[in-house]
PDB file of C-alpha atoms in Angstrom:
ATOM      1  CA  MET D   1     -34.405  32.344   6.298  1.00  0.00           C
ATOM      2  CA  LYS D   2     -32.808  32.442   2.833  1.00  0.00           C
ATOM      3  CA  ILE D   3     -30.228  34.985   3.970  1.00  0.00           C
ATOM      4  CA  SER D   4     -29.198  32.926   7.007  1.00  0.00           C
ATOM      5  CA  THR D   5     -28.865  29.778   4.893  1.00  0.00           C
ATOM      6  CA  PHE D   6     -26.804  31.677   2.334  1.00  0.00           C
ATOM      7  CA  LEU D   7     -24.625  33.119   5.098  1.00  0.00           C
ATOM      8  CA  ILE D   8     -23.984  29.705   6.669  1.00  0.00           C
ATOM      9  CA  ILE D   9     -23.098  28.155   3.307  1.00  0.00           C
ATOM     10  CA  SER D  10     -20.798  31.080   2.483  1.00  0.00           C
ATOM     11  CA  ILE D  11     -18.979  30.778   5.809  1.00  0.00           C
ATOM     12  CA  PHE D  12     -18.607  27.023   5.349  1.00  0.00           C
ATOM     13  CA  LEU D  13     -17.191  27.377   1.821  1.00  0.00           C
ATOM     14  CA  THR D  14     -14.833  30.178   2.853  1.00  0.00           C
ATOM     15  CA  TYR D  15     -13.532  28.127   5.785  1.00  0.00           C
ATOM     16  CA  ASN D  16     -12.849  25.133   3.506  1.00  0.00           C
ATOM     17  CA  LEU D  17     -11.152  27.294   0.887  1.00  0.00           C
ATOM     18  CA  ILE D  18      -8.850  28.794   3.523  1.00  0.00           C
ATOM     19  CA  ASN D  19      -7.913  25.304   4.719  1.00  0.00           C
ATOM     20  CA  ILE D  20      -7.136  24.162   1.168  1.00  0.00           C
ATOM     21  CA  VAL D  21      -4.973  27.203   0.426  1.00  0.00           C
ATOM     22  CA  ALA D  22      -3.152  26.884   3.762  1.00  0.00           C
ATOM     23  CA  LEU D  23      -1.903  23.351   3.051  1.00  0.00           C
ATOM     24  CA  PRO D  24       1.891  23.119   3.065  1.00  0.00           C
ATOM     25  CA  PRO D  25       3.628  22.357  -0.245  1.00  0.00           C
ATOM     26  CA  PRO D  26       4.659  18.751  -0.843  1.00  0.00           C
ATOM     27  CA  ALA D  27       7.873  17.789   0.897  1.00  0.00           C
ATOM     28  CA  PRO D  28      10.992  17.348  -1.230  1.00  0.00           C
ATOM     29  CA  ALA D  29      12.183  13.832  -1.858  1.00  0.00           C
ATOM     30  CA  SER D  30      13.619  12.366   1.290  1.00  0.00           C
ATOM     31  CA  ALA D  31      17.210  11.299   1.713  1.00  0.00           C
ATOM     32  CA  ILE D  32      16.005   7.692   1.682  1.00  0.00           C
ATOM     33  CA  CYS D  33      14.458   8.148  -1.773  1.00  0.00           C
ATOM     34  CA  LYS D  34      17.589   9.873  -3.063  1.00  0.00           C
ATOM     35  CA  LYS D  35      19.763   6.993  -1.875  1.00  0.00           C
ATOM     36  CA  LYS D  36      17.459   4.278  -3.231  1.00  0.00           C
ATOM     37  CA  CYS D  37      17.007   6.038  -6.582  1.00  0.00           C
ATOM     38  CA  GLY D  38      20.748   6.615  -6.854  1.00  0.00           C
ATOM     39  CA  GLU D  39      21.203   2.857  -6.582  1.00  0.00           C
ATOM     40  CA  ARG D  40      18.273   2.092  -8.901  1.00  0.00           C
ATOM     41  CA  CYS D  41      19.541   4.438 -11.631  1.00  0.00           C
ATOM     42  CA  ALA D  42      23.288   3.819 -11.150  1.00  0.00           C
ATOM     43  CA  LEU D  43      23.730   2.399 -14.655  1.00  0.00           C
ATOM     44  CA  LYS D  44      21.817   5.214 -16.380  1.00  0.00           C
ATOM     45  CA  GLY D  45      24.409   7.964 -15.802  1.00  0.00           C
ATOM     46  CA  ALA D  46      24.279  11.168 -13.807  1.00  0.00           C
ATOM     47  CA  GLY D  47      21.456  13.613 -14.506  1.00  0.00           C
ATOM     48  CA  SER D  48      19.303  11.080 -16.300  1.00  0.00           C
ATOM     49  CA  ARG D  49      15.514  11.158 -16.363  1.00  0.00           C
ATOM     50  CA  CYS D  50      15.623   7.832 -14.537  1.00  0.00           C
ATOM     51  CA  GLU D  51      16.456   9.512 -11.265  1.00  0.00           C
ATOM     52  CA  SER D  52      13.786  12.216 -11.547  1.00  0.00           C
ATOM     53  CA  TYR D  53      11.064   9.671 -12.362  1.00  0.00           C
ATOM     54  CA  CYS D  54      12.314   7.360  -9.630  1.00  0.00           C
ATOM     55  CA  LEU D  55      12.198  10.173  -7.046  1.00  0.00           C
ATOM     56  CA  MET D  56       8.632  11.011  -8.078  1.00  0.00           C
ATOM     57  CA  CYS D  57       7.548   7.373  -7.808  1.00  0.00           C
ATOM     58  CA  CYS D  58       9.384   6.858  -4.520  1.00  0.00           C
ATOM     59  CA  GLY D  59       7.660   9.888  -3.014  1.00  0.00           C
ATOM     60  CA  LYS D  60       4.221   8.667  -4.082  1.00  0.00           C
ATOM     61  CA  CYS D  61       4.958   5.131  -2.859  1.00  0.00           C
ATOM     62  CA  ASP D  62       6.057   6.100   0.662  1.00  0.00           C
ATOM     63  CA  GLY D  63       9.740   5.435   0.055  1.00  0.00           C
ATOM     64  CA  CYS D  64       9.386   2.088  -1.687  1.00  0.00           C
ATOM     65  CA  VAL D  65      11.848   1.493  -4.542  1.00  0.00           C
ATOM     66  CA  PRO D  66      12.663  -2.013  -5.811  1.00  0.00           C
ATOM     67  CA  SER D  67      16.207  -3.200  -5.166  1.00  0.00           C
ATOM     68  CA  GLY D  68      18.727  -3.510  -7.967  1.00  0.00           C
ATOM     69  CA  THR D  69      19.110  -1.511 -11.163  1.00  0.00           C
ATOM     70  CA  SER D  70      16.109  -3.126 -12.886  1.00  0.00           C
ATOM     71  CA  GLY D  71      13.405  -5.710 -12.307  1.00  0.00           C
ATOM     72  CA  ASN D  72      12.288  -6.790  -8.815  1.00  0.00           C
ATOM     73  CA  LEU D  73       9.067  -4.781  -9.278  1.00  0.00           C
ATOM     74  CA  ASP D  74       7.090  -7.223  -7.127  1.00  0.00           C
ATOM     75  CA  GLN D  75       8.843  -5.740  -4.083  1.00  0.00           C
ATOM     76  CA  CYS D  76       6.868  -2.482  -4.531  1.00  0.00           C
ATOM     77  CA  PRO D  77       3.371  -2.930  -6.008  1.00  0.00           C
ATOM     78  CA  CYS D  78       2.700   0.830  -5.905  1.00  0.00           C
ATOM     79  CA  TYR D  79       5.881   1.497  -7.893  1.00  0.00           C
ATOM     80  CA  ARG D  80       5.097  -1.353 -10.302  1.00  0.00           C
ATOM     81  CA  ASP D  81       1.481  -0.306 -10.956  1.00  0.00           C
ATOM     82  CA  MET D  82       2.104   3.376 -11.805  1.00  0.00           C
ATOM     83  CA  LYS D  83       1.480   3.750 -15.540  1.00  0.00           C
ATOM     84  CA  SER D  84       1.830   6.624 -17.986  1.00  0.00           C
ATOM     85  CA  PRO D  85      -1.660   7.948 -18.793  1.00  0.00           C
ATOM     86  CA  LYS D  86      -0.722   8.514 -22.450  1.00  0.00           C
ATOM     87  CA  THR D  87       0.993   5.249 -23.311  1.00  0.00           C
ATOM     88  CA  GLY D  88       0.001   2.879 -20.513  1.00  0.00           C
ATOM     89  CA  ARG D  89       3.661   1.951 -20.116  1.00  0.00           C
ATOM     90  CA  PRO D  90       5.300   1.810 -16.675  1.00  0.00           C
ATOM     91  CA  LYS D  91       6.049   5.271 -15.319  1.00  0.00           C
ATOM     92  CA  CYS D  92       8.685   4.199 -12.808  1.00  0.00           C
ATOM     93  CA  PRO D  93      12.133   2.941 -13.865  1.00  0.00           C
TER      94      PRO D  93
END
């Protein structure tokens, strides 16, 4: 009885581990996010951290980026509510 229970639990855990490992890697930022973040960070200059943080936030918020170069955060609550765990300041530009 103990062996069969152990065997069933082992098979179950192995199956779940295989499914976790087999997950595809996260998709790169979509063209929509790149376009929106390019507009959002237009005043920051090329290669700024603004664009990399914006792309991260856009990806986590299903493509939502507030319009304009600043402000308008009420358009995207997910984007607005992401905070830095260390400082508590907004994570998204």
